[in-house]
Short mmCIF file of C-alpha atoms in Angstrom, two decimals:
data_model
loop_
_atom_site.label_atom_id
_atom_site.label_comp_id
_atom_site.label_asym_id
_atom_site.label_seq_id
_atom_site.Cartn_x
_atom_site.Cartn_y
_atom_site.Cartn_z
CA UNK A 20 -0.05 0.13 0.04
CA UNK A 21 2.72 2.38 0.89
CA UNK A 22 4.47 1.55 -2.53
CA UNK A 23 1.22 2.50 -4.41
CA UNK A 24 1.18 5.67 -2.28
CA UNK A 25 4.67 6.62 -3.16
CA UNK A 26 4.00 5.94 -6.90
CA UNK A 27 1.07 7.95 -6.86
CA UNK A 28 2.95 10.80 -5.23
CA UNK A 29 5.86 10.58 -7.60
CA UNK A 30 3.27 10.61 -10.61
CA UNK A 31 1.61 13.65 -9.06
CA UNK A 32 4.93 15.34 -8.57
CA UNK A 33 5.89 14.41 -12.24
CA UNK A 34 2.52 15.74 -13.47
CA UNK A 35 3.21 18.88 -11.37
CA UNK A 36 6.66 19.44 -12.80
CA UNK A 37 5.24 18.92 -16.31
CA UNK A 38 2.41 21.40 -15.72
CA UNK A 39 4.87 23.98 -14.39
CA UNK A 40 6.99 23.45 -17.54
CA UNK A 41 4.21 24.03 -19.75
CA UNK A 42 3.09 27.06 -17.75
CA UNK A 43 6.62 28.48 -18.07
CA UNK A 44 6.42 28.29 -21.87
CA UNK A 45 2.69 29.08 -22.31
CA UNK A 46 1.93 31.28 -25.10
CA UNK A 47 1.14 34.90 -24.40
CA UNK A 48 3.87 36.12 -22.07
CA UNK A 49 6.22 38.57 -23.85
CA UNK A 50 8.79 40.83 -22.30
CA UNK A 51 10.35 43.44 -24.29
CA UNK A 52 13.48 45.63 -23.64
CA UNK A 53 13.72 49.16 -25.14
CA UNK A 54 16.13 51.89 -24.67
CA UNK A 55 15.91 55.66 -25.08
CA UNK A 56 14.86 57.89 -28.09
CA UNK A 57 12.32 58.09 -30.82
CA UNK A 58 13.78 55.16 -32.62
CA UNK A 59 11.69 52.98 -30.32
CA UNK A 60 8.47 54.74 -31.60
CA UNK A 61 7.00 51.57 -32.99
CA UNK A 62 7.15 50.04 -29.55
CA UNK A 63 5.69 53.14 -28.05
CA UNK A 64 2.65 52.96 -30.41
CA UNK A 65 2.33 49.29 -30.00
CA UNK A 66 2.30 49.77 -26.21
CA UNK A 67 -0.16 52.60 -26.30
CA UNK A 68 -2.64 51.12 -28.55
CA UNK A 69 -2.17 47.59 -27.23
CA UNK A 70 -1.52 46.14 -30.78
CA UNK A 71 0.29 43.13 -29.42
CA UNK A 72 -2.69 42.11 -27.34
CA UNK A 73 -4.91 42.82 -30.22
CA UNK A 74 -3.22 40.50 -32.64
CA UNK A 75 -2.67 37.91 -30.02
CA UNK A 76 -6.40 37.91 -29.33
CA UNK A 77 -7.01 37.40 -32.98
CA UNK A 78 -4.93 34.35 -32.78
CA UNK A 79 -6.73 33.06 -29.63
CA UNK A 80 -3.97 34.09 -27.15
CA UNK A 81 -4.40 36.19 -24.11
CA UNK A 82 -1.09 38.16 -24.22
CA UNK A 83 0.70 39.51 -21.12
CA UNK A 84 3.03 42.26 -22.36
CA UNK A 85 5.79 43.95 -20.32
CA UNK A 86 8.10 46.72 -21.39
CA UNK A 87 11.40 47.03 -19.70
CA UNK A 88 13.64 50.12 -19.91
CA UNK A 89 17.49 49.49 -20.18
CA UNK A 90 20.43 51.34 -21.45
CA UNK A 91 23.16 50.07 -23.65
CA UNK A 92 23.56 47.02 -25.89
CA UNK A 93 25.56 45.01 -23.22
CA UNK A 94 22.79 45.27 -20.57
CA UNK A 95 20.08 44.41 -23.23
CA UNK A 96 22.20 41.38 -24.45
CA UNK A 97 22.78 40.19 -20.71
CA UNK A 98 19.06 40.42 -19.93
CA UNK A 99 18.18 38.42 -22.98
CA UNK A 100 20.66 35.55 -22.36
CA UNK A 101 19.60 35.39 -18.61
CA UNK A 102 15.95 34.93 -19.70
CA UNK A 103 14.93 38.11 -17.97
CA UNK A 104 13.36 39.46 -21.36
CA UNK A 105 12.17 37.81 -24.46
CA UNK A 106 12.65 40.54 -27.02
CA UNK A 107 15.75 42.80 -26.99
CA UNK A 108 15.77 46.20 -28.51
CA UNK A 109 19.15 47.52 -29.38
CA UNK A 110 21.48 48.46 -32.22
CA UNK A 111 22.48 46.31 -35.02
CA UNK A 112 25.87 46.01 -33.43
CA UNK A 113 24.79 44.18 -30.28
CA UNK A 114 22.72 41.93 -32.55
CA UNK A 115 25.75 40.84 -34.45
CA UNK A 116 27.72 40.36 -31.13
CA UNK A 117 24.97 38.00 -29.86
CA UNK A 118 24.25 36.20 -33.07
CA UNK A 119 27.92 35.37 -33.22
CA UNK A 120 28.07 34.41 -29.61
CA UNK A 121 24.93 32.13 -29.62
CA UNK A 122 25.35 30.64 -33.14
CA UNK A 123 24.60 26.91 -32.83
CA UNK A 124 23.41 27.26 -29.37
CA UNK A 125 20.63 29.81 -28.49
CA UNK A 126 20.76 31.07 -32.08
CA UNK A 127 19.77 34.68 -31.49
CA UNK A 128 18.49 36.47 -34.54
CA UNK A 129 16.96 39.63 -35.58
CA UNK A 130 13.02 39.75 -35.34
CA UNK A 131 12.53 43.19 -36.97
CA UNK A 132 13.87 46.53 -37.67
CA UNK A 133 12.50 49.71 -35.95
CA UNK A 134 12.95 51.69 -39.04
CA UNK A 135 15.89 53.71 -40.81
CA UNK A 136 17.31 56.52 -38.84
CA UNK A 137 20.30 58.70 -39.29
CA UNK A 138 22.50 58.71 -36.18
CA UNK A 139 24.87 62.00 -35.68
CA UNK A 140 27.92 62.13 -33.84
CA UNK A 141 27.59 65.74 -32.28
CA UNK A 142 30.33 67.79 -30.69
CA UNK A 143 30.50 70.98 -28.90
CA UNK A 144 34.30 71.37 -29.10
CA UNK A 145 34.94 74.13 -31.68
CA UNK A 146 38.41 72.47 -32.53
CA UNK A 147 36.72 69.31 -33.84
CA UNK A 148 35.85 69.31 -37.42
CA UNK A 149 36.04 65.68 -38.21
CA UNK A 150 36.92 62.52 -36.12
CA UNK A 151 40.66 62.89 -36.92
CA UNK A 152 40.53 66.17 -34.62
CA UNK A 153 39.62 64.42 -31.49
CA UNK A 154 42.41 64.29 -28.79
CA UNK A 155 42.84 62.63 -25.47
CA UNK A 156 41.18 65.71 -23.82
CA UNK A 157 38.00 64.66 -25.41
CA UNK A 158 35.30 62.22 -24.36
CA UNK A 159 32.77 60.77 -26.68
CA UNK A 160 29.69 59.51 -25.00
CA UNK A 161 27.69 56.55 -26.55
CA UNK A 162 25.41 53.81 -25.09
CA UNK A 163 28.12 51.17 -24.81
CA UNK A 164 31.72 51.15 -25.69
CA UNK A 165 32.79 48.59 -28.34
CA UNK A 166 29.30 47.03 -28.42
CA UNK A 167 26.56 49.65 -29.34
CA UNK A 168 25.79 50.39 -32.88
CA UNK A 169 27.19 53.91 -32.38
CA UNK A 170 30.43 52.47 -31.35
CA UNK A 171 30.58 50.08 -34.20
CA UNK A 172 29.73 52.78 -36.77
CA UNK A 173 32.47 54.93 -35.19
CA UNK A 174 34.91 52.06 -35.49
CA UNK A 175 33.95 51.61 -39.23
CA UNK A 176 34.63 55.26 -39.78
CA UNK A 177 37.94 55.07 -37.93
CA UNK A 178 38.93 52.02 -40.02
CA UNK A 179 38.06 53.96 -43.28
CA UNK A 180 40.29 56.85 -42.11
CA UNK A 181 43.12 55.11 -40.45
CA UNK A 182 42.90 51.55 -41.54
CA UNK A 183 41.49 48.44 -40.12
CA UNK A 184 44.32 47.95 -37.64
CA UNK A 185 43.19 51.18 -36.16
CA UNK A 186 39.48 50.52 -36.08
CA UNK A 187 39.39 50.81 -32.25
CA UNK A 188 41.45 54.01 -31.97
CA UNK A 189 38.56 56.21 -30.63
CA UNK A 190 37.41 53.57 -27.99
CA UNK A 191 40.04 54.78 -25.59
CA UNK A 192 38.22 58.23 -25.32
CA UNK A 193 34.79 56.83 -25.43
CA UNK A 194 32.52 56.42 -22.42
CA UNK A 195 29.22 54.58 -21.75
CA UNK A 196 26.48 56.98 -21.11
CA UNK A 197 22.62 57.06 -21.48
CA UNK A 198 21.46 59.33 -24.11
CA UNK A 199 19.61 61.67 -21.92
CA UNK A 200 22.65 62.33 -19.73
CA UNK A 201 24.86 62.75 -22.72
CA UNK A 202 22.53 65.10 -24.40
CA UNK A 203 22.29 67.20 -21.24
CA UNK A 204 26.18 67.42 -21.22
CA UNK A 205 26.48 68.51 -24.74
CA UNK A 206 23.84 71.20 -24.23
CA UNK A 207 25.32 72.34 -21.08
CA UNK A 208 28.91 72.33 -22.05
CA UNK A 209 31.92 72.53 -19.61
CA UNK A 210 31.95 68.88 -18.70
CA UNK A 211 34.40 66.24 -19.87
CA UNK A 212 31.91 65.03 -22.44
CA UNK A 213 32.61 66.85 -25.64
CA UNK A 214 30.93 64.65 -28.16
CA UNK A 215 28.01 62.32 -28.32
CA UNK A 216 27.10 59.74 -30.92
CA UNK A 217 23.35 59.48 -30.11
CA UNK A 218 20.10 59.03 -31.76
CA UNK A 219 16.80 61.02 -32.31
CA UNK A 220 15.59 63.10 -30.68
CA UNK A 221 18.70 63.64 -28.53
CA UNK A 222 20.94 64.66 -31.30
CA UNK A 223 18.44 67.24 -32.52
CA UNK A 224 17.95 68.54 -28.94
CA UNK A 225 21.71 69.02 -28.79
CA UNK A 226 21.92 70.94 -32.07
CA UNK A 227 19.08 73.11 -31.07
CA UNK A 228 20.10 73.69 -27.65
CA UNK A 229 23.71 74.56 -27.99
CA UNK A 230 24.80 77.10 -30.57
CA UNK A 231 28.41 75.46 -30.43
CA UNK A 232 26.92 72.05 -31.22
CA UNK A 233 27.50 70.48 -34.72
CA UNK A 234 27.47 67.45 -36.55
CA UNK A 235 30.93 65.63 -36.98
CA UNK A 236 29.71 62.36 -38.56
CA UNK A 237 26.42 60.85 -39.93
CA UNK A 238 25.92 57.06 -39.84
CA UNK A 239 24.20 57.08 -43.29
CA UNK A 240 27.57 58.35 -44.74
CA UNK A 241 29.59 55.75 -42.95
CA UNK A 242 27.33 53.03 -43.81
CA UNK A 243 26.63 53.98 -47.54
CA UNK A 244 23.02 55.08 -47.22
CA UNK A 245 19.76 54.72 -45.10
CA UNK A 246 20.18 52.02 -42.62
CA UNK A 247 18.43 50.10 -39.82
CA UNK A 248 20.54 51.13 -36.91
CA UNK A 249 18.05 49.83 -34.16
CA UNK A 250 16.56 46.48 -34.23
CA UNK A 251 14.68 43.85 -32.31
CA UNK A 252 15.94 40.29 -31.77
CA UNK A 253 15.31 37.16 -29.82
CA UNK A 254 16.29 33.46 -29.36
CA UNK A 255 15.29 30.74 -31.66
CA UNK A 256 13.64 29.04 -28.74
CA UNK A 257 11.29 31.76 -27.93
CA UNK A 258 10.05 32.06 -31.43
CA UNK A 259 9.62 28.30 -31.81
CA UNK A 260 7.82 27.88 -28.44
CA UNK A 261 5.50 30.80 -29.04
CA UNK A 262 4.68 31.02 -32.56
CA UNK A 263 1.37 32.75 -32.15
CA UNK A 264 2.69 35.34 -29.72
CA UNK A 265 5.75 35.93 -32.00
CA UNK A 266 3.54 36.45 -35.03
CA UNK A 267 1.34 38.90 -33.17
CA UNK A 268 4.41 40.96 -32.15
CA UNK A 269 5.50 41.26 -35.79
CA UNK A 270 2.01 42.10 -37.02
CA UNK A 271 1.82 44.64 -34.20
CA UNK A 272 5.06 46.27 -35.41
CA UNK A 273 3.82 46.50 -38.95
CA UNK A 274 0.62 48.08 -37.80
CA UNK A 275 2.40 50.59 -35.67
CA UNK A 276 4.69 51.53 -38.54
CA UNK A 277 1.62 52.12 -40.85
CA UNK A 278 0.03 54.11 -38.02
CA UNK A 279 3.04 56.44 -37.68
CA UNK A 280 3.48 56.96 -41.40
CA UNK A 281 -0.24 57.99 -41.69
CA UNK A 282 -0.67 59.80 -38.47
CA UNK A 283 2.59 61.59 -37.57
CA UNK A 284 0.96 63.98 -35.12
CA UNK A 285 -0.80 61.37 -33.09
CA UNK A 286 2.41 59.25 -33.17
CA UNK A 287 4.32 62.36 -31.54
CA UNK A 288 1.72 62.64 -28.94
CA UNK A 289 2.08 58.92 -28.11
CA UNK A 290 5.75 59.26 -27.77
CA UNK A 291 5.48 62.02 -25.31
CA UNK A 292 2.71 60.29 -23.30
CA UNK A 293 4.39 56.85 -23.13
CA UNK A 294 7.96 58.11 -22.41
CA UNK A 295 7.00 61.19 -20.22
CA UNK A 296 9.90 63.06 -22.28
CA UNK A 297 9.80 66.87 -22.26
CA UNK A 298 10.99 66.97 -25.98
CA UNK A 299 9.43 69.72 -27.94
CA UNK A 300 6.61 68.36 -30.02
CA UNK A 301 7.58 70.49 -32.97
CA UNK A 302 11.09 68.97 -32.95
CA UNK A 303 9.47 65.52 -32.69
CA UNK A 304 7.42 66.26 -35.66
CA UNK A 305 10.33 67.32 -37.79
CA UNK A 306 12.06 63.95 -36.84
CA UNK A 307 9.02 61.91 -37.86
CA UNK A 308 8.51 63.61 -41.05
CA UNK A 309 12.19 63.80 -42.01
CA UNK A 310 12.49 62.13 -45.46
CA UNK A 311 15.63 60.36 -44.08
CA UNK A 312 13.51 58.62 -41.47
CA UNK A 313 11.61 55.49 -42.60
CA UNK A 314 9.21 53.57 -40.37
CA UNK A 315 9.46 50.07 -41.37
CA UNK A 316 10.14 46.52 -40.16
CA UNK A 317 12.38 45.26 -42.97
CA UNK A 318 16.06 45.63 -42.18
CA UNK A 319 18.07 47.68 -44.65
CA UNK A 320 21.88 48.32 -44.96
CA UNK A 321 23.00 46.14 -42.15
CA UNK A 322 25.07 43.54 -43.69
CA UNK A 323 28.08 45.96 -44.22
CA UNK A 324 28.55 46.49 -40.45
CA UNK A 325 28.30 42.75 -39.80
CA UNK A 326 31.03 42.08 -42.44
CA UNK A 327 33.21 44.85 -41.03
CA UNK A 328 32.91 43.45 -37.53
CA UNK A 329 34.09 40.07 -38.81
CA UNK A 330 36.94 41.57 -40.86
CA UNK A 331 38.50 43.18 -37.80
CA UNK A 332 37.95 40.08 -35.54
CA UNK A 333 35.08 41.48 -33.62
CA UNK A 334 32.88 38.55 -34.40
CA UNK A 335 34.04 35.08 -35.46
CA UNK A 336 31.34 34.11 -37.93
CA UNK A 337 31.13 36.03 -41.19
CA UNK A 338 27.56 36.95 -42.21
CA UNK A 339 26.97 36.28 -45.99
CA UNK A 340 23.37 37.50 -46.09
CA UNK A 341 20.68 39.23 -43.92
CA UNK A 342 19.02 35.86 -43.71
CA UNK A 343 21.90 34.58 -41.60
CA UNK A 344 21.26 36.84 -38.60
CA UNK A 345 17.44 37.77 -39.15
CA UNK A 346 14.48 35.44 -38.89
CA UNK A 347 12.68 35.35 -42.19
CA UNK A 348 9.37 37.01 -41.07
CA UNK A 349 10.30 40.58 -42.13
CA UNK A 350 12.82 39.82 -44.92
CA UNK A 351 11.74 40.90 -48.32
CA UNK A 352 13.34 41.60 -51.66
CA UNK A 353 14.81 44.96 -50.38
CA UNK A 354 16.37 43.45 -47.04
CA UNK A 355 20.24 43.64 -46.71
#
């Protein structure tokens, strides 16, 4: 009798573990990490209008959506690998780093682009006309040294100027700083921060807020045209175990992109509401309506950065196509 009881208890425990395991991987839970700036506007719109929940409901899933605020590609990548988040929002540089590191294991790949945005390296140092003019007295603020897309674009620009062996030449005067703090330093002046490689709207705020601020470098010039600097990525496991939630997320992003293109003023209001930013509304609208800014989920002009990173030894695996490091859900004929 005791033996039967023990077997029943063991079976109940096993069923309990199985149920817990199923619950842990149940469809519907999605945790998304985003950083600072209007480059995350697709996520802001999706959050405010509950678009992920809407598309999940249509697929028969009751979605529980959580947004997490982080700063820097390193922090985002650590959160994804630890399982603290399901979707990472960061630059394409951190995506390449994690794609390379997890290839054959967690197999992290891109989920979607957040659109094409020109990123500016802005300085308030009157002696700096190009990156060749920076000295040891300067400090360049960016989200994560040697990891963020801003850092990688700066490395590519350095390699073009001084050769591949000197690609990391400006890393020694670069410092990690969240965009809001870096922008405040550039506008105020008089601090050790004399340059900031940021993103919208912080770069525009700097140019408007300090008469000495000017653009030293544009990401589009370095990368050869409009490019998807900020992207979303996830593990192969999350996509495979949550197909309905994953598809709902991608559909929500597409709907958000269409909404922003059609309703720029409402999109600006959503950004201000969701983020609590004190950004000037007219400045936001200028960014959203900027013809160089394109809200879409298909990645563009990303391969050049990945191939550069491989060439200088920053990643071991050489990407041959966008299909190597992006899931195929948002890849069309124009993706690269």
